[in-house]
RNA sequence: GUGAGUGUAGCUCAGCUGGUUAGAGCGCUGGACUGUGGCUCCAGUGGUCGCCGGUUCGAAUCCGGUCACUCACCCCA
């Protein structure tokens, strides 16, 4: 009986990972330029961490979490996102001066799999704790923008909005509810009226949208502090030449967001799905038992990002050692590959004693750039043939010069 | 959680309205070419037709269920 991967998961093979590793390299270099350091937290957390942070009535917590009891009856969850974990770790450590964190890792949501959506998926992101200045919001958005530019993605769009502080949110919720109360909306939105009015703002239904167009906007109902914060963020973004567009209907699905929120789209990809998203969460640290600590961060969906990278990344040059003959020749081949490896030259050797043609065929399939050939003739003459697989040229090299000649390539 | 489409060889797929030995291309292995890959030709390898049940003399084909994949919705990175 064959065993297959579980629904909504997938395997990444070496050829797939070339792109992933490249993306990770660029992300890390940008993160470091902005003073961020890596943090790694457990994949497993107490279920309550997420119901308290993300919000008890969000879809993520209500129906998308992988939650189960362990042998002691503790309720554990495979993390659906990383922000809550980072905050938890930060608070648990207590005495750290470090406030800028970045992470990479798998997240889990019990969704129905489809394009750009998996049950185990990867995110990278940053969290910056303890800073309230609008310049910080600007910097985080700038960082995200620079990351995407360095990946060679030119046509991305960053949408921006402000939800205000918890008081603004509460006030605006009522205003929006009163405005929509008597309106006849789609089935989903009728449900949202009671549960989560804000979500009606990004409903795709045409009738709902026509009402939403006329609806009062959040940014017209921000308190003076939140309004000036938002205006300053925009001022700095304009000043630094970071392009963005305002989307008064942008709301985030997680309850902890306050003030600045943003999402990144690739309009030319033909999908209206966010590749990255983030925002402020000024109350979360306190809600998780810490002191009042404003904070901001974002997360990037790596599958969604990588699906839109059409760059070709080639493997590093590698060597294949082909030998022909008896044990003494094999021993010489083993000796030489050991020497090459000591000099950091990646090489594999085939032990199957097949024909030279067969070995070249294999080397070709493995994508080896060069083949080293050792037969009885070379053995006697103390040489090795170096064959360039690309143009079929080859030359005889003295054994003692082998490492030196290869390093010249 | 809701809806639609698809499951046949390692991969991409054909198989007409049910008819008896289930096919092709690619791949893989070997040979033509005892030490030189990519091209060509030849041969070989490879399938519980996703799984379970039903209808039928007979099911890859029709029906039901189930699982998986793809896509859309809800929601989200």
PDB file of N, CA and C in Angstrom, chain A residues 179-256:
ATOM      1  N   UNK A 179     -25.383  52.357   8.984  1.00  0.00           N
ATOM      2  CA  UNK A 179     -25.550  52.670   7.565  1.00  0.00           C
ATOM      3  C   UNK A 179     -26.088  51.469   6.797  1.00  0.00           C
ATOM      4  N   UNK A 180     -25.607  50.275   7.149  1.00  0.00           N
ATOM      5  CA  UNK A 180     -25.963  49.078   6.377  1.00  0.00           C
ATOM      6  C   UNK A 180     -27.187  48.345   6.922  1.00  0.00           C
ATOM      7  N   UNK A 181     -27.606  48.741   8.112  1.00  0.00           N
ATOM      8  CA  UNK A 181     -28.652  48.009   8.831  1.00  0.00           C
ATOM      9  C   UNK A 181     -29.853  47.671   7.957  1.00  0.00           C
ATOM     10  N   UNK A 182     -30.348  48.706   7.237  1.00  0.00           N
ATOM     11  CA  UNK A 182     -31.584  48.537   6.474  1.00  0.00           C
ATOM     12  C   UNK A 182     -31.353  48.041   5.051  1.00  0.00           C
ATOM     13  N   UNK A 183     -30.073  48.016   4.656  1.00  0.00           N
ATOM     14  CA  UNK A 183     -29.782  47.615   3.282  1.00  0.00           C
ATOM     15  C   UNK A 183     -29.933  46.102   3.121  1.00  0.00           C
ATOM     16  N   UNK A 184     -30.352  45.737   1.914  1.00  0.00           N
ATOM     17  CA  UNK A 184     -30.496  44.311   1.630  1.00  0.00           C
ATOM     18  C   UNK A 184     -29.226  43.810   0.945  1.00  0.00           C
ATOM     19  N   UNK A 185     -28.493  42.977   1.644  1.00  0.00           N
ATOM     20  CA  UNK A 185     -27.179  42.554   1.153  1.00  0.00           C
ATOM     21  C   UNK A 185     -27.178  41.071   0.782  1.00  0.00           C
ATOM     22  N   UNK A 186     -26.071  40.623   0.238  1.00  0.00           N
ATOM     23  CA  UNK A 186     -25.967  39.203  -0.135  1.00  0.00           C
ATOM     24  C   UNK A 186     -26.019  38.331   1.118  1.00  0.00           C
ATOM     25  N   UNK A 187     -26.174  37.036   0.904  1.00  0.00           N
ATOM     26  CA  UNK A 187     -26.365  36.107   2.004  1.00  0.00           C
ATOM     27  C   UNK A 187     -25.210  36.185   3.006  1.00  0.00           C
ATOM     28  N   UNK A 188     -23.972  36.209   2.441  1.00  0.00           N
ATOM     29  CA  UNK A 188     -22.806  36.238   3.320  1.00  0.00           C
ATOM     30  C   UNK A 188     -22.776  37.525   4.135  1.00  0.00           C
ATOM     31  N   UNK A 189     -23.121  38.635   3.479  1.00  0.00           N
ATOM     32  CA  UNK A 189     -23.017  39.914   4.167  1.00  0.00           C
ATOM     33  C   UNK A 189     -24.097  40.083   5.233  1.00  0.00           C
ATOM     34  N   UNK A 190     -25.251  39.480   5.020  1.00  0.00           N
ATOM     35  CA  UNK A 190     -26.278  39.536   6.055  1.00  0.00           C
ATOM     36  C   UNK A 190     -25.743  38.897   7.340  1.00  0.00           C
ATOM     37  N   UNK A 191     -24.976  37.833   7.138  1.00  0.00           N
ATOM     38  CA  UNK A 191     -24.352  37.150   8.269  1.00  0.00           C
ATOM     39  C   UNK A 191     -23.266  38.060   8.877  1.00  0.00           C
ATOM     40  N   UNK A 192     -22.513  38.733   7.998  1.00  0.00           N
ATOM     41  CA  UNK A 192     -21.413  39.577   8.471  1.00  0.00           C
ATOM     42  C   UNK A 192     -21.908  40.755   9.301  1.00  0.00           C
ATOM     43  N   UNK A 193     -23.121  41.251   8.965  1.00  0.00           N
ATOM     44  CA  UNK A 193     -23.676  42.392   9.694  1.00  0.00           C
ATOM     45  C   UNK A 193     -23.551  42.176  11.189  1.00  0.00           C
ATOM     46  N   UNK A 194     -23.888  40.982  11.637  1.00  0.00           N
ATOM     47  CA  UNK A 194     -23.857  40.699  13.073  1.00  0.00           C
ATOM     48  C   UNK A 194     -22.450  40.329  13.537  1.00  0.00           C
ATOM     49  N   UNK A 195     -21.744  39.629  12.693  1.00  0.00           N
ATOM     50  CA  UNK A 195     -20.498  39.006  13.117  1.00  0.00           C
ATOM     51  C   UNK A 195     -19.299  39.917  12.933  1.00  0.00           C
ATOM     52  N   UNK A 196     -19.188  40.524  11.779  1.00  0.00           N
ATOM     53  CA  UNK A 196     -17.976  41.255  11.436  1.00  0.00           C
ATOM     54  C   UNK A 196     -18.299  42.255  10.322  1.00  0.00           C
ATOM     55  N   UNK A 197     -18.880  43.381  10.726  1.00  0.00           N
ATOM     56  CA  UNK A 197     -19.370  44.366   9.736  1.00  0.00           C
ATOM     57  C   UNK A 197     -18.269  44.816   8.795  1.00  0.00           C
ATOM     58  N   UNK A 198     -17.055  44.993   9.319  1.00  0.00           N
ATOM     59  CA  UNK A 198     -15.952  45.504   8.500  1.00  0.00           C
ATOM     60  C   UNK A 198     -15.758  44.695   7.224  1.00  0.00           C
ATOM     61  N   UNK A 199     -15.965  43.385   7.331  1.00  0.00           N
ATOM     62  CA  UNK A 199     -15.719  42.493   6.200  1.00  0.00           C
ATOM     63  C   UNK A 199     -16.606  42.804   5.004  1.00  0.00           C
ATOM     64  N   UNK A 200     -17.750  43.435   5.257  1.00  0.00           N
ATOM     65  CA  UNK A 200     -18.654  43.761   4.146  1.00  0.00           C
ATOM     66  C   UNK A 200     -17.956  44.702   3.167  1.00  0.00           C
ATOM     67  N   UNK A 201     -17.020  45.472   3.683  1.00  0.00           N
ATOM     68  CA  UNK A 201     -16.316  46.449   2.841  1.00  0.00           C
ATOM     69  C   UNK A 201     -15.595  45.802   1.664  1.00  0.00           C
ATOM     70  N   UNK A 202     -15.081  44.591   1.848  1.00  0.00           N
ATOM     71  CA  UNK A 202     -14.383  43.984   0.696  1.00  0.00           C
ATOM     72  C   UNK A 202     -15.157  42.815   0.100  1.00  0.00           C
ATOM     73  N   UNK A 203     -16.469  42.856   0.229  1.00  0.00           N
ATOM     74  CA  UNK A 203     -17.313  41.867  -0.440  1.00  0.00           C
ATOM     75  C   UNK A 203     -17.266  42.108  -1.946  1.00  0.00           C
ATOM     76  N   UNK A 204     -17.302  40.995  -2.717  1.00  0.00           N
ATOM     77  CA  UNK A 204     -17.184  41.145  -4.171  1.00  0.00           C
ATOM     78  C   UNK A 204     -18.539  41.249  -4.859  1.00  0.00           C
ATOM     79  N   UNK A 205     -19.587  40.964  -4.125  1.00  0.00           N
ATOM     80  CA  UNK A 205     -20.935  41.031  -4.691  1.00  0.00           C
ATOM     81  C   UNK A 205     -21.255  42.446  -5.173  1.00  0.00           C
ATOM     82  N   UNK A 206     -21.855  42.542  -6.379  1.00  0.00           N
ATOM     83  CA  UNK A 206     -22.071  43.856  -6.998  1.00  0.00           C
ATOM     84  C   UNK A 206     -23.023  44.733  -6.199  1.00  0.00           C
ATOM     85  N   UNK A 207     -24.096  44.127  -5.707  1.00  0.00           N
ATOM     86  CA  UNK A 207     -25.063  44.915  -4.945  1.00  0.00           C
ATOM     87  C   UNK A 207     -24.422  45.456  -3.677  1.00  0.00           C
ATOM     88  N   UNK A 208     -23.703  44.591  -2.974  1.00  0.00           N
ATOM     89  CA  UNK A 208     -23.028  45.030  -1.755  1.00  0.00           C
ATOM     90  C   UNK A 208     -22.044  46.137  -2.077  1.00  0.00           C
ATOM     91  N   UNK A 209     -21.319  45.971  -3.175  1.00  0.00           N
ATOM     92  CA  UNK A 209     -20.311  46.967  -3.537  1.00  0.00           C
ATOM     93  C   UNK A 209     -20.924  48.337  -3.792  1.00  0.00           C
ATOM     94  N   UNK A 210     -22.112  48.327  -4.411  1.00  0.00           N
ATOM     95  CA  UNK A 210     -22.735  49.616  -4.698  1.00  0.00           C
ATOM     96  C   UNK A 210     -23.063  50.358  -3.405  1.00  0.00           C
ATOM     97  N   UNK A 211     -23.456  49.617  -2.380  1.00  0.00           N
ATOM     98  CA  UNK A 211     -23.686  50.255  -1.079  1.00  0.00           C
ATOM     99  C   UNK A 211     -22.376  50.689  -0.444  1.00  0.00           C
ATOM    100  N   UNK A 212     -21.371  49.826  -0.592  1.00  0.00           N
ATOM    101  CA  UNK A 212     -20.079  50.100   0.027  1.00  0.00           C
ATOM    102  C   UNK A 212     -19.455  51.371  -0.551  1.00  0.00           C
ATOM    103  N   UNK A 213     -19.676  51.575  -1.862  1.00  0.00           N
ATOM    104  CA  UNK A 213     -19.138  52.780  -2.504  1.00  0.00           C
ATOM    105  C   UNK A 213     -19.585  54.056  -1.779  1.00  0.00           C
ATOM    106  N   UNK A 214     -20.836  54.026  -1.341  1.00  0.00           N
ATOM    107  CA  UNK A 214     -21.429  55.211  -0.698  1.00  0.00           C
ATOM    108  C   UNK A 214     -21.219  55.210   0.813  1.00  0.00           C
ATOM    109  N   UNK A 215     -20.668  54.127   1.325  1.00  0.00           N
ATOM    110  CA  UNK A 215     -20.592  53.973   2.779  1.00  0.00           C
ATOM    111  C   UNK A 215     -19.602  54.949   3.399  1.00  0.00           C
ATOM    112  N   UNK A 216     -19.836  55.312   4.660  1.00  0.00           N
ATOM    113  CA  UNK A 216     -18.851  56.145   5.356  1.00  0.00           C
ATOM    114  C   UNK A 216     -17.496  55.440   5.415  1.00  0.00           C
ATOM    115  N   UNK A 217     -16.419  56.237   5.298  1.00  0.00           N
ATOM    116  CA  UNK A 217     -15.086  55.628   5.264  1.00  0.00           C
ATOM    117  C   UNK A 217     -14.432  55.689   6.639  1.00  0.00           C
ATOM    118  N   UNK A 218     -13.612  54.672   6.886  1.00  0.00           N
ATOM    119  CA  UNK A 218     -12.946  54.622   8.191  1.00  0.00           C
ATOM    120  C   UNK A 218     -12.102  55.871   8.408  1.00  0.00           C
ATOM    121  N   UNK A 219     -11.342  56.238   7.383  1.00  0.00           N
ATOM    122  CA  UNK A 219     -10.393  57.330   7.604  1.00  0.00           C
ATOM    123  C   UNK A 219     -11.090  58.669   7.854  1.00  0.00           C
ATOM    124  N   UNK A 220     -12.397  58.757   7.507  1.00  0.00           N
ATOM    125  CA  UNK A 220     -13.129  59.986   7.839  1.00  0.00           C
ATOM    126  C   UNK A 220     -13.606  59.986   9.283  1.00  0.00           C
ATOM    127  N   UNK A 221     -13.401  58.879   9.964  1.00  0.00           N
ATOM    128  CA  UNK A 221     -13.895  58.787  11.337  1.00  0.00           C
ATOM    129  C   UNK A 221     -12.797  58.448  12.340  1.00  0.00           C
ATOM    130  N   UNK A 222     -11.562  58.710  11.945  1.00  0.00           N
ATOM    131  CA  UNK A 222     -10.455  58.455  12.871  1.00  0.00           C
ATOM    132  C   UNK A 222     -10.386  59.570  13.911  1.00  0.00           C
ATOM    133  N   UNK A 223      -9.915  59.216  15.090  1.00  0.00           N
ATOM    134  CA  UNK A 223      -9.701  60.238  16.103  1.00  0.00           C
ATOM    135  C   UNK A 223      -8.491  61.089  15.694  1.00  0.00           C
ATOM    136  N   UNK A 224      -8.330  62.280  16.237  1.00  0.00           N
ATOM    137  CA  UNK A 224      -7.249  63.171  15.795  1.00  0.00           C
ATOM    138  C   UNK A 224      -5.876  62.504  15.836  1.00  0.00           C
ATOM    139  N   UNK A 225      -5.594  61.742  16.875  1.00  0.00           N
ATOM    140  CA  UNK A 225      -4.282  61.086  16.964  1.00  0.00           C
ATOM    141  C   UNK A 225      -4.051  60.087  15.838  1.00  0.00           C
ATOM    142  N   UNK A 226      -5.051  59.253  15.601  1.00  0.00           N
ATOM    143  CA  UNK A 226      -4.915  58.235  14.553  1.00  0.00           C
ATOM    144  C   UNK A 226      -4.840  58.878  13.179  1.00  0.00           C
ATOM    145  N   UNK A 227      -5.606  59.939  12.992  1.00  0.00           N
ATOM    146  CA  UNK A 227      -5.592  60.624  11.711  1.00  0.00           C
ATOM    147  C   UNK A 227      -4.217  61.235  11.435  1.00  0.00           C
ATOM    148  N   UNK A 228      -3.655  61.896  12.417  1.00  0.00           N
ATOM    149  CA  UNK A 228      -2.358  62.531  12.180  1.00  0.00           C
ATOM    150  C   UNK A 228      -1.270  61.467  12.006  1.00  0.00           C
ATOM    151  N   UNK A 229      -1.402  60.352  12.714  1.00  0.00           N
ATOM    152  CA  UNK A 229      -0.463  59.242  12.527  1.00  0.00           C
ATOM    153  C   UNK A 229      -0.491  58.773  11.070  1.00  0.00           C
ATOM    154  N   UNK A 230      -1.709  58.554  10.572  1.00  0.00           N
ATOM    155  CA  UNK A 230      -1.862  58.059   9.199  1.00  0.00           C
ATOM    156  C   UNK A 230      -1.337  59.075   8.186  1.00  0.00           C
ATOM    157  N   UNK A 231      -1.649  60.354   8.448  1.00  0.00           N
ATOM    158  CA  UNK A 231      -1.202  61.374   7.499  1.00  0.00           C
ATOM    159  C   UNK A 231       0.320  61.488   7.486  1.00  0.00           C
ATOM    160  N   UNK A 232       0.918  61.271   8.646  1.00  0.00           N
ATOM    161  CA  UNK A 232       2.374  61.324   8.699  1.00  0.00           C
ATOM    162  C   UNK A 232       3.004  60.132   7.959  1.00  0.00           C
ATOM    163  N   UNK A 233       2.403  58.958   8.138  1.00  0.00           N
ATOM    164  CA  UNK A 233       2.907  57.791   7.403  1.00  0.00           C
ATOM    165  C   UNK A 233       2.912  58.102   5.915  1.00  0.00           C
ATOM    166  N   UNK A 234       1.816  58.658   5.435  1.00  0.00           N
ATOM    167  CA  UNK A 234       1.710  58.974   4.004  1.00  0.00           C
ATOM    168  C   UNK A 234       2.713  60.036   3.592  1.00  0.00           C
ATOM    169  N   UNK A 235       2.885  61.006   4.461  1.00  0.00           N
ATOM    170  CA  UNK A 235       3.831  62.082   4.166  1.00  0.00           C
ATOM    171  C   UNK A 235       5.241  61.509   3.950  1.00  0.00           C
ATOM    172  N   UNK A 236       5.652  60.625   4.853  1.00  0.00           N
ATOM    173  CA  UNK A 236       6.995  60.048   4.746  1.00  0.00           C
ATOM    174  C   UNK A 236       7.120  59.131   3.536  1.00  0.00           C
ATOM    175  N   UNK A 237       6.063  58.378   3.265  1.00  0.00           N
ATOM    176  CA  UNK A 237       6.089  57.495   2.095  1.00  0.00           C
ATOM    177  C   UNK A 237       6.244  58.315   0.827  1.00  0.00           C
ATOM    178  N   UNK A 238       5.477  59.413   0.737  1.00  0.00           N
ATOM    179  CA  UNK A 238       5.580  60.295  -0.429  1.00  0.00           C
ATOM    180  C   UNK A 238       6.977  60.879  -0.526  1.00  0.00           C
ATOM    181  N   UNK A 239       7.479  61.316   0.613  1.00  0.00           N
ATOM    182  CA  UNK A 239       8.796  61.946   0.648  1.00  0.00           C
ATOM    183  C   UNK A 239       9.887  60.991   0.162  1.00  0.00           C
ATOM    184  N   UNK A 240       9.768  59.721   0.558  1.00  0.00           N
ATOM    185  CA  UNK A 240      10.785  58.743   0.175  1.00  0.00           C
ATOM    186  C   UNK A 240      10.509  58.108  -1.183  1.00  0.00           C
ATOM    187  N   UNK A 241       9.409  58.512  -1.799  1.00  0.00           N
ATOM    188  CA  UNK A 241       9.107  58.005  -3.131  1.00  0.00           C
ATOM    189  C   UNK A 241       8.625  56.562  -3.139  1.00  0.00           C
ATOM    190  N   UNK A 242       8.010  56.109  -2.053  1.00  0.00           N
ATOM    191  CA  UNK A 242       7.440  54.757  -2.021  1.00  0.00           C
ATOM    192  C   UNK A 242       6.031  54.841  -2.594  1.00  0.00           C
ATOM    193  N   UNK A 243       5.783  54.079  -3.662  1.00  0.00           N
ATOM    194  CA  UNK A 243       4.457  54.195  -4.259  1.00  0.00           C
ATOM    195  C   UNK A 243       3.475  53.257  -3.565  1.00  0.00           C
ATOM    196  N   UNK A 244       2.251  53.733  -3.417  1.00  0.00           N
ATOM    197  CA  UNK A 244       1.198  52.960  -2.768  1.00  0.00           C
ATOM    198  C   UNK A 244      -0.117  53.514  -3.257  1.00  0.00           C
ATOM    199  N   UNK A 245      -1.192  52.809  -3.014  1.00  0.00           N
ATOM    200  CA  UNK A 245      -2.494  53.384  -3.328  1.00  0.00           C
ATOM    201  C   UNK A 245      -3.396  53.220  -2.104  1.00  0.00           C
ATOM    202  N   UNK A 246      -4.249  54.210  -1.917  1.00  0.00           N
ATOM    203  CA  UNK A 246      -5.152  54.151  -0.778  1.00  0.00           C
ATOM    204  C   UNK A 246      -6.319  53.239  -1.110  1.00  0.00           C
ATOM    205  N   UNK A 247      -6.666  52.379  -0.199  1.00  0.00           N
ATOM    206  CA  UNK A 247      -7.839  51.537  -0.368  1.00  0.00           C
ATOM    207  C   UNK A 247      -8.681  51.633   0.902  1.00  0.00           C
ATOM    208  N   UNK A 248      -9.690  52.508   0.876  1.00  0.00           N
ATOM    209  CA  UNK A 248     -10.488  52.736   2.092  1.00  0.00           C
ATOM    210  C   UNK A 248     -11.260  51.486   2.520  1.00  0.00           C
ATOM    211  N   UNK A 249     -11.302  50.476   1.644  1.00  0.00           N
ATOM    212  CA  UNK A 249     -12.066  49.264   1.981  1.00  0.00           C
ATOM    213  C   UNK A 249     -11.180  48.123   2.433  1.00  0.00           C
ATOM    214  N   UNK A 250      -9.884  48.440   2.581  1.00  0.00           N
ATOM    215  CA  UNK A 250      -8.975  47.392   3.016  1.00  0.00           C
ATOM    216  C   UNK A 250      -9.162  47.119   4.507  1.00  0.00           C
ATOM    217  N   UNK A 251      -9.550  45.896   4.831  1.00  0.00           N
ATOM    218  CA  UNK A 251      -9.648  45.482   6.236  1.00  0.00           C
ATOM    219  C   UNK A 251      -8.887  44.179   6.362  1.00  0.00           C
ATOM    220  N   UNK A 252      -8.400  43.881   7.536  1.00  0.00           N
ATOM    221  CA  UNK A 252      -7.636  42.651   7.685  1.00  0.00           C
ATOM    222  C   UNK A 252      -8.478  41.627   8.437  1.00  0.00           C
ATOM    223  N   UNK A 253      -8.174  40.374   8.181  1.00  0.00           N
ATOM    224  CA  UNK A 253      -8.986  39.318   8.752  1.00  0.00           C
ATOM    225  C   UNK A 253      -8.681  39.001  10.198  1.00  0.00           C
ATOM    226  N   UNK A 254      -7.558  39.511  10.697  1.00  0.00           N
ATOM    227  CA  UNK A 254      -7.174  39.202  12.061  1.00  0.00           C
ATOM    228  C   UNK A 254      -7.557  40.375  12.959  1.00  0.00           C
ATOM    229  N   UNK A 255      -8.134  40.060  14.102  1.00  0.00           N
ATOM    230  CA  UNK A 255      -8.693  41.089  14.972  1.00  0.00           C
ATOM    231  C   UNK A 255      -7.663  42.053  15.534  1.00  0.00           C
ATOM    232  N   UNK A 256      -6.403  41.610  15.658  1.00  0.00           N
ATOM    233  CA  UNK A 256      -5.455  42.425  16.414  1.00  0.00           C
ATOM    234  C   UNK A 256      -4.954  43.662  15.687  1.00  0.00           C
TER     235      UNK A 256
END
